[in-house]
XYZ file of C-alpha atoms in Angstrom:
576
model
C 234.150 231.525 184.251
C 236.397 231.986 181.853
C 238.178 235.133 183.340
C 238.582 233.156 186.279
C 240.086 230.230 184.484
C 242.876 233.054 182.668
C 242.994 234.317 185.873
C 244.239 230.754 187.686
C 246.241 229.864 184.704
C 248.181 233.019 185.022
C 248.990 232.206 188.889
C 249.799 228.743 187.604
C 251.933 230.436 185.648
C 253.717 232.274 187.994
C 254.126 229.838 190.519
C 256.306 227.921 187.837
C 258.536 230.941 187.419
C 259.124 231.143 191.056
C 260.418 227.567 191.235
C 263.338 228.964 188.916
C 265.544 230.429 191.126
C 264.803 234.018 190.134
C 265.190 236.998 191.764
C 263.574 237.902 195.541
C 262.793 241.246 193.644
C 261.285 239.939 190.694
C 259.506 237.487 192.521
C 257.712 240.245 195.147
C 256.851 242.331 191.488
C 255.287 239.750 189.991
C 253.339 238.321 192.584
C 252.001 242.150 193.410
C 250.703 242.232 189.273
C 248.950 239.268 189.863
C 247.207 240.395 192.734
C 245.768 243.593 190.904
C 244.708 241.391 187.623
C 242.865 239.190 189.960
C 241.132 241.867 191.691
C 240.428 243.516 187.831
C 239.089 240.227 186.946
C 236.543 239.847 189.785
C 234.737 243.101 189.951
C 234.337 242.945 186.236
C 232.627 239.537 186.819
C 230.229 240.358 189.324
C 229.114 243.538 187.677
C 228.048 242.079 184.295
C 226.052 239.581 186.460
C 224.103 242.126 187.819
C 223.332 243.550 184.185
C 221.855 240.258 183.146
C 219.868 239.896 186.218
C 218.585 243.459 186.106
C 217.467 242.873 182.271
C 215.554 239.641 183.208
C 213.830 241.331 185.855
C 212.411 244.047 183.633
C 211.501 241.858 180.775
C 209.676 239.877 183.420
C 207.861 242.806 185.001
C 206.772 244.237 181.412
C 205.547 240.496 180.402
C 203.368 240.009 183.394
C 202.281 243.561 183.122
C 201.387 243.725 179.418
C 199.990 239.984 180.242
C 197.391 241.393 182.958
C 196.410 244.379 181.096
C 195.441 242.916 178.453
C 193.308 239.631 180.150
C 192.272 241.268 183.545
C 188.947 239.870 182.759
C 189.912 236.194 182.229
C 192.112 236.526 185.163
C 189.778 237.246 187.090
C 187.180 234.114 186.146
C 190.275 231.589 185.940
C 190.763 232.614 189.796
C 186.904 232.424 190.571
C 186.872 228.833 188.317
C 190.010 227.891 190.854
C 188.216 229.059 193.944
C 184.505 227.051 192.741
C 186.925 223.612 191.816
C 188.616 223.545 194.968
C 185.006 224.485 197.024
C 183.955 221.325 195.017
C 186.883 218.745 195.525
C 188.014 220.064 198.911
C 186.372 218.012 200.973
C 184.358 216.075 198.063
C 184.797 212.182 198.564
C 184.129 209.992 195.558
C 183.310 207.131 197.328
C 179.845 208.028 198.595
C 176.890 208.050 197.077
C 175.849 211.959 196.032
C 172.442 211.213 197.804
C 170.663 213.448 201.417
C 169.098 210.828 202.345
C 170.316 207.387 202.714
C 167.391 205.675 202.002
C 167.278 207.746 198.306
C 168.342 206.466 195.247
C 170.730 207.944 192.346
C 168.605 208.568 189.545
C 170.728 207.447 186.404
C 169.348 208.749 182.896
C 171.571 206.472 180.952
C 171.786 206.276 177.083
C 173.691 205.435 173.531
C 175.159 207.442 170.543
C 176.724 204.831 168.400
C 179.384 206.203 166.092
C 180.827 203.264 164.339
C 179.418 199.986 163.899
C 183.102 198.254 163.496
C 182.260 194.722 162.983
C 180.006 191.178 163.666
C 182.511 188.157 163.752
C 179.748 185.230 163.066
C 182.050 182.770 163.557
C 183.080 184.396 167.579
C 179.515 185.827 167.496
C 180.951 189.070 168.575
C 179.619 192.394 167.674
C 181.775 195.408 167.924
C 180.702 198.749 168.249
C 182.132 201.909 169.094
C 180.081 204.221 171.449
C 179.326 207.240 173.522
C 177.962 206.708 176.970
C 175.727 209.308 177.972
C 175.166 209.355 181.654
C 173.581 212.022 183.290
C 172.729 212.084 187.413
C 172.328 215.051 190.373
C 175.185 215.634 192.518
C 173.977 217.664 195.549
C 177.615 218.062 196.643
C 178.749 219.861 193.471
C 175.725 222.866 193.479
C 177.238 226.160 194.037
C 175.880 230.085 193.479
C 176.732 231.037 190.344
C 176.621 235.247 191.818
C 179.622 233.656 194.281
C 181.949 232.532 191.523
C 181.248 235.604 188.983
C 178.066 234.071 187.210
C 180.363 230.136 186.409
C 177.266 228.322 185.134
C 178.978 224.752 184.547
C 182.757 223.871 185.000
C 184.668 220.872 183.691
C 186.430 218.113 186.705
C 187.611 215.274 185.685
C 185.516 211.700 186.036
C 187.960 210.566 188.412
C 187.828 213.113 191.292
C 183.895 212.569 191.040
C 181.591 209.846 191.401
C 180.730 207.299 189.208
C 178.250 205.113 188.442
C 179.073 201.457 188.112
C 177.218 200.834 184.952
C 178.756 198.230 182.754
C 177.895 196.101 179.885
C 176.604 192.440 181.015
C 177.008 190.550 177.902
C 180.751 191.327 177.666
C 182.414 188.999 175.259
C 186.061 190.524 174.969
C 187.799 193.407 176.416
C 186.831 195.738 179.257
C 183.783 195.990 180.687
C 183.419 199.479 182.085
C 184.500 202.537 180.372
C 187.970 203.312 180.179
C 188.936 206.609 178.581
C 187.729 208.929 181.721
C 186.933 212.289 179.774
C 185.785 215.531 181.977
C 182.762 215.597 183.183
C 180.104 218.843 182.999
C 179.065 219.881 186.170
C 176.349 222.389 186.320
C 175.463 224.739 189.094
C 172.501 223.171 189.993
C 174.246 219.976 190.675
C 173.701 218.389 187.004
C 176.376 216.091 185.920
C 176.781 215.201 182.102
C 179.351 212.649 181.215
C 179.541 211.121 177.537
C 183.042 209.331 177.592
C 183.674 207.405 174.385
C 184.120 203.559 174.719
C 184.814 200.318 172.150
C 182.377 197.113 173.238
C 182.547 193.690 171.882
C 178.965 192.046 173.072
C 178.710 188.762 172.526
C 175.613 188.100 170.290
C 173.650 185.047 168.934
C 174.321 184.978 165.164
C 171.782 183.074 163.141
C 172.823 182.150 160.038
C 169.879 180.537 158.622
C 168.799 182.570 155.792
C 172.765 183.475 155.237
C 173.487 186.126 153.549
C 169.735 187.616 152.828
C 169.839 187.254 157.211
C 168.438 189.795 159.819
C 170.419 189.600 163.525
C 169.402 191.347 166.433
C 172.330 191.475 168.682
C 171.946 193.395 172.206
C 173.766 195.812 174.843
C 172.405 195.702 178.377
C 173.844 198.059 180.438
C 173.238 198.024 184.615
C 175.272 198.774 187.673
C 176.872 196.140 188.829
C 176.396 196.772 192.826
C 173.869 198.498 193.664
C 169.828 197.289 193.303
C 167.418 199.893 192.518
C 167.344 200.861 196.348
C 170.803 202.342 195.626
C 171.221 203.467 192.171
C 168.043 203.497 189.617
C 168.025 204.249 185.903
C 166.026 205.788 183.176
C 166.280 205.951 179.479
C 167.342 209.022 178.405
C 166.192 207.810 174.722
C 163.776 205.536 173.789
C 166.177 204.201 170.842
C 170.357 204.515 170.124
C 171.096 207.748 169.166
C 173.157 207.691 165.248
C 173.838 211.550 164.909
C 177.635 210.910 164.142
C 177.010 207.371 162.502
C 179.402 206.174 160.064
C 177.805 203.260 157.457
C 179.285 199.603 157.938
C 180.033 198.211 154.697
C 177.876 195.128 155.070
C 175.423 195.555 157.561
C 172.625 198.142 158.241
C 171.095 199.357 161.071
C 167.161 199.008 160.916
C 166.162 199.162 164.501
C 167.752 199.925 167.664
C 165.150 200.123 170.668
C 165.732 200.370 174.209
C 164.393 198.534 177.094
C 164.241 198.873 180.725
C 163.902 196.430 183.154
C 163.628 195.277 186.646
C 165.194 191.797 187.504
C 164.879 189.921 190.560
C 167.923 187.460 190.719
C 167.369 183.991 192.508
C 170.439 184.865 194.228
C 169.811 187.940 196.011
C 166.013 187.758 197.207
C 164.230 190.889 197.476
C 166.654 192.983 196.097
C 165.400 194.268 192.234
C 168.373 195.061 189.943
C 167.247 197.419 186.936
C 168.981 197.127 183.434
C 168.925 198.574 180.184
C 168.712 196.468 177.033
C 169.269 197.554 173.808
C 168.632 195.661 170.355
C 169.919 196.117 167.488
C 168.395 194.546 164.190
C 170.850 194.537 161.361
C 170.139 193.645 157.797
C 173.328 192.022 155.901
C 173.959 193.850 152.439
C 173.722 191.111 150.405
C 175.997 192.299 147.000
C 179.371 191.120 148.028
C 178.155 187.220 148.360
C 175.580 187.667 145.666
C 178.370 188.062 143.426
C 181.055 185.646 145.022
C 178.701 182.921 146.361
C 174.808 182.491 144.932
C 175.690 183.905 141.180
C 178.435 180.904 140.725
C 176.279 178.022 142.079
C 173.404 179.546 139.910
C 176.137 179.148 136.664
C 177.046 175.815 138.267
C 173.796 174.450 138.590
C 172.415 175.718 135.159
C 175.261 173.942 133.399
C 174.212 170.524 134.354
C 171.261 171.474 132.224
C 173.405 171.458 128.829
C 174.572 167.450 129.825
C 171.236 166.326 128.614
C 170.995 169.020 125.139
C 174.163 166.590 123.995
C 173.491 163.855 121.624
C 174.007 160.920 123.506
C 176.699 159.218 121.140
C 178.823 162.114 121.972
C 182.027 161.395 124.329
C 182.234 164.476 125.646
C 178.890 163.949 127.394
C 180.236 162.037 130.529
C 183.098 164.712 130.509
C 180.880 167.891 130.584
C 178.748 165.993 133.620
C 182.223 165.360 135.339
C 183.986 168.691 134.886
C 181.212 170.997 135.988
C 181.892 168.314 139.378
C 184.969 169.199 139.843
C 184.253 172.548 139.388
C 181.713 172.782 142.014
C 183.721 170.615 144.785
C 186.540 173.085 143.626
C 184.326 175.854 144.586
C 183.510 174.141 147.929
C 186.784 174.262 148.806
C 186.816 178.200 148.849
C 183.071 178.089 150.882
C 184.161 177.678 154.387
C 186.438 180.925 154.530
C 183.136 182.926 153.824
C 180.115 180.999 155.370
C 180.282 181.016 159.018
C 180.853 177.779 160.767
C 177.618 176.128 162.765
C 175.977 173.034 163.103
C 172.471 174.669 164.505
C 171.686 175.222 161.416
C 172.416 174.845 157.740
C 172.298 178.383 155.880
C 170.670 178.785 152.824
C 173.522 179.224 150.606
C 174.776 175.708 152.124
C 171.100 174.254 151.019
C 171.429 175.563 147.562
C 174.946 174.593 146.807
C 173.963 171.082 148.515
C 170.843 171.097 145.895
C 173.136 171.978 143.512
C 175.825 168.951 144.232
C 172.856 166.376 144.342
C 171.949 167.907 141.066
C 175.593 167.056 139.202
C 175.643 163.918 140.713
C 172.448 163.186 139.402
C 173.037 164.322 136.309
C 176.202 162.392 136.186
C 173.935 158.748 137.039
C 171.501 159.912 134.703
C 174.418 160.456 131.895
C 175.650 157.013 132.243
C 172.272 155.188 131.877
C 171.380 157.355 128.747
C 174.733 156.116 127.058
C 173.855 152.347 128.080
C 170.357 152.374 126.667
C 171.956 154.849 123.403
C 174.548 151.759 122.723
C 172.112 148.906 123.214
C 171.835 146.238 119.872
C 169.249 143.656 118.958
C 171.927 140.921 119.493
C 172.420 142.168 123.451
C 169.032 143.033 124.299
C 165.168 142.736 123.340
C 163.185 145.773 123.370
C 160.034 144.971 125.510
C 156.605 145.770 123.806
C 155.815 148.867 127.002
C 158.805 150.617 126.386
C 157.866 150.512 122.258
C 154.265 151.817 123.586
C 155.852 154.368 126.301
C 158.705 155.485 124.713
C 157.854 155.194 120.772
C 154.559 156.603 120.862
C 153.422 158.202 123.934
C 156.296 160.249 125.464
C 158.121 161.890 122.019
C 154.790 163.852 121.514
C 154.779 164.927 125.445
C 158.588 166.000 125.312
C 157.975 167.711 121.609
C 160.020 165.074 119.398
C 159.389 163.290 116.222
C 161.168 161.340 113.745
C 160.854 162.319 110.747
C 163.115 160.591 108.796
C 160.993 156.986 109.821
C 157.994 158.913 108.327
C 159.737 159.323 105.047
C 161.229 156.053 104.849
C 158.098 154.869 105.050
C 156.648 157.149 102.180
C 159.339 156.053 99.884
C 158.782 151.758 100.765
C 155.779 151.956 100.013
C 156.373 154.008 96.615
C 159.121 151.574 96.008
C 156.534 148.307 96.509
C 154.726 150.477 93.498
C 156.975 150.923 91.410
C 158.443 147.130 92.290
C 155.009 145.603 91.082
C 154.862 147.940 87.800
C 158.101 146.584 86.942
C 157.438 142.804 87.243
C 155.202 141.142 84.339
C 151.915 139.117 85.470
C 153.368 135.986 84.393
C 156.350 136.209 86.176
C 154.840 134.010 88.948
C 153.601 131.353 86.736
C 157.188 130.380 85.008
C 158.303 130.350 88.372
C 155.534 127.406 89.948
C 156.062 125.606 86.852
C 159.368 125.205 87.295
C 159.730 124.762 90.379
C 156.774 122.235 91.391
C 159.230 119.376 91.849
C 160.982 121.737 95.045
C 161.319 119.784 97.919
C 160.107 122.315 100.225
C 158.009 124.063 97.824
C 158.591 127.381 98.942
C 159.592 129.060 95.681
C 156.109 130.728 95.302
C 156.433 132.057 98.521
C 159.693 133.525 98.315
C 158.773 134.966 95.540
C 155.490 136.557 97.147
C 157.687 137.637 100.032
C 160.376 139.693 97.836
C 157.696 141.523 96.868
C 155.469 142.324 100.217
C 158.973 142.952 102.185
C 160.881 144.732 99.551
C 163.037 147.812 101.636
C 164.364 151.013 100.671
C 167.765 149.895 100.622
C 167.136 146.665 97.786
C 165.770 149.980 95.296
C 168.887 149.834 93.786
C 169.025 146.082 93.588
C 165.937 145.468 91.960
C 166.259 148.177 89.306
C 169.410 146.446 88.321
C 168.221 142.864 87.720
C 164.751 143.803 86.559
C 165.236 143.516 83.025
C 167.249 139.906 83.754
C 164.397 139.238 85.588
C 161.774 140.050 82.746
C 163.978 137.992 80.391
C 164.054 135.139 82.425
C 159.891 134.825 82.733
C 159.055 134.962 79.206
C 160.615 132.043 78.743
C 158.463 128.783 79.365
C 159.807 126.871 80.887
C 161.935 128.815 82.755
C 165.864 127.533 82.425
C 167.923 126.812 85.141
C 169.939 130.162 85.410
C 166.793 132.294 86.130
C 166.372 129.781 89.210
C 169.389 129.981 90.424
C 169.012 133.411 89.833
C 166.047 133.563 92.126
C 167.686 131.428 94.940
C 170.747 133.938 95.005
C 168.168 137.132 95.169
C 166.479 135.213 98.314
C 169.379 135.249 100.213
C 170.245 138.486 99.856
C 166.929 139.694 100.800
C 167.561 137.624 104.178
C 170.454 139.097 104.660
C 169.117 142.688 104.072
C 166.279 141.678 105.644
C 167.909 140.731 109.144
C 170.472 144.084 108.715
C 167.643 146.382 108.249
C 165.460 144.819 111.157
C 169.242 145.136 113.343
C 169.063 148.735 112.420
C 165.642 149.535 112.847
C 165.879 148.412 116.357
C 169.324 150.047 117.068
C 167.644 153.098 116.048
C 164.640 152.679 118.045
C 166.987 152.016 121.239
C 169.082 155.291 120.081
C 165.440 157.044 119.724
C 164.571 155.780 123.396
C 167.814 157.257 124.802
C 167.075 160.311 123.194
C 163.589 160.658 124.311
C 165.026 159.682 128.311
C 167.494 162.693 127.502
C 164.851 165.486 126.838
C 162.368 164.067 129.913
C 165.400 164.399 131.588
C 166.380 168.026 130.544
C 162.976 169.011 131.248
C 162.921 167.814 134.461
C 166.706 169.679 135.551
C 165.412 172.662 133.769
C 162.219 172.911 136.421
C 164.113 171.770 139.495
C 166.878 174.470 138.705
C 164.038 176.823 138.193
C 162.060 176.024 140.913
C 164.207 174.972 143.046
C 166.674 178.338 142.972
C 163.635 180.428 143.355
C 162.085 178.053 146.464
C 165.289 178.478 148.157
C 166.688 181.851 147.585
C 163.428 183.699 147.452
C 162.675 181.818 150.860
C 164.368 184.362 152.847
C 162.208 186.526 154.864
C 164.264 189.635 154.162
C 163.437 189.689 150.637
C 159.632 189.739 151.386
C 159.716 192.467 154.272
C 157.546 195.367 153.272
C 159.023 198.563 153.061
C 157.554 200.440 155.781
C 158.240 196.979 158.378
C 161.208 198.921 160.419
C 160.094 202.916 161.734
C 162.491 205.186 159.866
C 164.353 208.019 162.086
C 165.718 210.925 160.696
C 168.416 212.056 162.729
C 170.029 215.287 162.689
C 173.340 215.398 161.859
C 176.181 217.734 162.981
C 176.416 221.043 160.526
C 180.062 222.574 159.498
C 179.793 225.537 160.147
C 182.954 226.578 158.134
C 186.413 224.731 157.093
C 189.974 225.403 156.509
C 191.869 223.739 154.165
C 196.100 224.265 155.024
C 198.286 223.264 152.035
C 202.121 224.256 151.287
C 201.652 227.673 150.142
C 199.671 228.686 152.955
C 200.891 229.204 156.647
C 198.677 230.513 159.087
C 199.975 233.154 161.268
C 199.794 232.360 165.158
C-alpha cells in the first residue's frame, strides 16, 4: 500500500510538471520513467504477498500436523462423542414424555443436598436455603451401544435440549419456583439421566416464637410436578432424609432433623387424578448465646435490682430514686426489644413474659416503696397505732423475717436499773415531809405525784435526778418541809410530763419506723423468691432445655476429602 501510494504521488507529481509548459521531449521521457517505476513497484508487491501467504500455509500445516500426532486418540473419541450427541438430539424432541408406552409413567427418584442454610426471617417467616436438586429418571431415547461410539459410557447435554421434569417447590414464598441455573445433565448409556443443578429457595414457613430464643421450628420443602398426576410422572425418594455432605454451619440455627416424606394427594379439584409430592422437614434448634447475652442476662440484672429497693433503710431519699431509675432503665431497654424479638400477636414469647414479669415487678416495687415511706414517717400526733398491727408487726412477724431490736431490750435493762438506783437514792421519809405538807392541797395529788416519779422514772430523767438528789435529800429532813422544796417538787412534775409525753411520742415513732422496717424485709423476701422462682419457672420452661440428648437420630455424613492443594503466591508462577 504504501508503494502504491509513492507510486500515485509520483504521477501526481508529474502531471503537475506537464501543466508547465515544458518540453514535448521532456514530457514523452518522463512519462516513459514513470511507466517502468510503476511496473517495478507492482511485481515487487505481489511477490512479497505470496511469501507471507506461503509462510502461513506451512505454519498451518505443521500446527495441525504436530496437533494430530500428538492427540490422534482424543481425536478420535471427540468425533465418536460428536457422532453419539447428534444420534441423541437429532431427532430427540423435549417435549414428550421419554416413556414406550403411553399409559407408563416417568419414574422420578427425586432428592436434597443442602449446602447452605442462608437464613429464617421470623418476622416474613421465610426460610432460605441453598440447594442441590438431585433428579434422576430413564430416558429410553438417549440409550446407545457403547462398542458403536468407541466404549462412551455417559456423555454430558445440556438440561435444555432434554427433558425435564416439572418438579417445583409448592410452598414458594419469594423468588422462582423451578430451578433456574440449567447445568449439564449425565446421560448414561443405558438411558440413566442424573441432573443435580444448584438452586436458592425461600419457603415460606410457620415460625413459632413461643419459647423465643430457647425455640425449635420445623419449616418444610415439598417438592411435586406441577402437571402431571402420578399417571404421568411418579416419584420416589432417592433419600430417606436431606443429604448435608457439603453443609456449611448457620450461625444461629442448627439442623437436628431433616426427614422426607412422600405422598399421594387427591385434590377436590381434579377428581380421580392422585398428585404425589415430596415433603421435607426440617427441625432447627436456635443457638441461644447471642440473645442470652443481649436479651435474658439484662432483664435478669434488671429484675434482681429491684431486690436492693427494699435492703435500703426506709428514711433514705434515694429509696424512691433507685425504684424509679432501674424503671427507666428497663422501659429504656424496651425500646431496643422490638428490633430483635420477632413481631406476632399469636403468641407472646418467653422473653416478652419475663421482661413483662420483670416490669410488673419495678412497678411493684415502686407502690410498695411509697407505702413503706408513709408508714416509716407516721407520728403519734397523725395517727394511732392499732393494737393488731402492735401484735402482728411487734411481736409475731420480726422473729419470722429474722429481726430484733435490740436497743428496746437494753433500754429496758438500764430503766429498770435506773428505778434501783432511783429508790437507793431517796430516804424513807422523803414521802412523809411531803403528805405533811401538803395535806391542805386542793387536789391532793402530791403523794401521788410523788409515787408516780418514781414508778415512771425513764432513761432519759438519769441525769436529772442525779442532779437534784442531794437538794432533794436536803429538803426532806426538814419537818416541816419549807416552801421551796414544794415548789421544787411541782417544777420536777412538770418536767416529768413533759418527758413523759416526748418519750411516749418517740416510743411510738419508733415503733411505726420498726413496722416499716419489718414491711421492708417481708417485702424483700417476697421479690427475692418471685425473682427466683419466677426466672427459673419461665426460662427453664422451654422444652429445648429439657430434650434428652439422644431425642433427634444423629447422622454422620461423609464429607468430601482433599485430595491435595496448591497454594499460588507472588513468588511462584506456574508454568502452562
Amino acid at each position: 500500500m504504501r508503494q502504491e501510494h509513492r507510486r500515485r504521488h509520483f504521477q501526481h507529481h508529474l502531471q503537475h510538471h506537464d501543466g508547465l509548459n515544458m518540453c514535448a521531449c521532456c514530457s514523452t521521457n518522463t512519462r516513459e520513467n514513470t511507466e517502468t517505476v510503476s511496473a517495478n513497484v507492482g511485481n515487487h508487491t505481489r511477490g512479497m504477498a505470496e511469501i507471507v501467504s506461503k509462510i502461513w500455509l506451512l505454519k498451518y500445516l505443521w500446527f495441525h500436523l504436530v496437533f494430530t500426532i500428538t492427540l490422534l486418540p482424543g481425536s478420535l473419541a471427540s468425533e465418536a462423542a460428536e457422532r453419539l450427541y447428534s444420534h441423541l438430539t437429532q431427532n430427540y424432541d423435549e417435549l414428550i414424555r421419554p416413556v414406550l408406552n403411553e399409559s407408563e409413567p416417568v419414574m422420578i427418584k427425586f432428592g436434597l443436598s443442602i449446602s447452605q442454610l442462608i437464613d429464617i426471617d421470623e418476622r416474613n417467616q421465610i426460610m432460605t436455603t441453598s440447594m442441590w436438586v438431585k433428579h434422576e429418571w430413564k430416558d429410553h431415547s438417549l440409550a446407545w451401544n457403547k462398542d458403536d461410539y468407541d466404549g462412551i459410557g455417559s456423555i454430558h447435554i445440556p438440561a435444555s435440549e432434554i427433558w425435564r421434569p416439572d418438579i417445583l417447590l409448592y410452598n414458594n414464598a419469594d423468588g422462582f419456583f423451578d430451578v433456574q441455573f440449567l447445568v449439564n445433565a449425565v446421560v448414561s448409556s443405558d438411558g440413566k439421566v442424573i441432573w443435580v443443578p444448584p438452586a436458592i429457595y425461600k419457603s415460606s414457613c410457620k415460625i413459632n416464637i413461643e419459647y423465643f430464643p430457647f425455640d425449635e421450628q420445623k419449616c418444610t420443602m415439598k417438592f411435586g410436578p406441577w402437571t402431571h398426576d402420578t399417571a404421568k410422572v411418579d416419584m420416589l425418594m432417592s433419600d430417606k432424609i436431606v443429604d448435608q455432605e457439603d453443609y456449611w454451619e448457620n450461625g444461629e440455627w442448627q439442623i437436628m432433623e431433616s426427614p422426607a416424606k412422600l405422598s399421594r394427594v387427591d385434590y377436590p379439584c381434579c377428581p380421580n387424578e392422585f398428585y404425589v409430592d415430596i415433603t421435607f422437614e426440617f427441625i432447627l434448634h436456635r443457638k441461644p448465646l447471642f440473645y442470652v447475652v443481649t436479651l435474658v442476662v439484662p432483664c435478669l440484672l434488671i429484675s434482681f435490682l429491684t431486690i436492693l429497693v427494699f435492703y435500703l433503710p426506709s428514711d433514705n431519699q434515694e429509696k424512691i430514686t433507685l425504684s424509679i431509675s432501674i424503671l427507666l432503665a428497663l422501659i429504656v431497654f424496651l425500646l431496643l426489644i422490638p428490633s430483635i424479638i420477632p413481631p406476632t400477636s399469636t403468641t407472646l414469647p418467653l422473653i416478652g413474659r419475663y421482661m413483662l414479669f420483670t416490669m410488673v415487678l419495678v412497678t411493684s416495687s415502686i407502690t410498695l416503696t411509697v407505702v413503706v415511706i408513709n408508714v416509716h414517717f407516721r407520728s403519734p400526733r397523725t395517727h394511732t397505732m392499732p393494737n393488731w398491727v402492735k401484735t402482728v408487726f411487734l411481736q409475731y412477724l420480726p422473729t419470722v423475717v429474722c429481726l430484733r431490736r435490740p436497743d428496746v431490750i437494753e433500754d429496758m435493762k438500764k430503766y429498770k436499773e435506773l428505778k434501783k438506783v432511783a429508790k437507793g437514792h431517796l430516804p424513807k421519809n422523803y414521802f412523809k415531809g411531803l403528805n405533811g405538807h401538803r395535806q391542805l392541797d386542793k387536789r391532793g395529788t402530791t403523794k401521788a405525784t410523788s409515787r408516780y416519779i418514781l414508778n415512771t422514772i425513764t432513761p432519759s430523767l438519769l441525769e436529772e435526778i442525779e442532779h437534784r438528789d442531794k437538794e432533794l435529800v436536803g429538803c426532806s429532813n426538814a419537818s416541816p418541809i419549807n416552801t421551796e422544796c414544794a415548789d421544787l417538787v411541782d417544777s420536777v412534775e412538770i418536767i416529768v410530763n413533759h418527758l413523759k409525753s416526748e418519750d411516749e411520742n418517740a416510743k411510738a415513732v419508733e415503733e411505726w419506723k420498726f413496722v416499716a422496717m419489718v414491711i421492708d424485709r417481708i417485702f424483700l423476701w417476697m421479690f427475692s423468691i418471685l425473682c427466683l422462682f419466677g426466672t427459673l419457672g419461665l426460662i427453664l420452661n422451654a422444652p429445648m432445655l429439657w430434650e434428652a440428648s439422644n431425642m433427634h437420630p444423629v447422622v454422620n455424613y461423609t464429607k468430601p476429602e482433599v485430595l491435595s492443594t496448591i497454594k499460588y503466591n507472588q513468588s511462584y508462577r506456574p508454568d502452562f
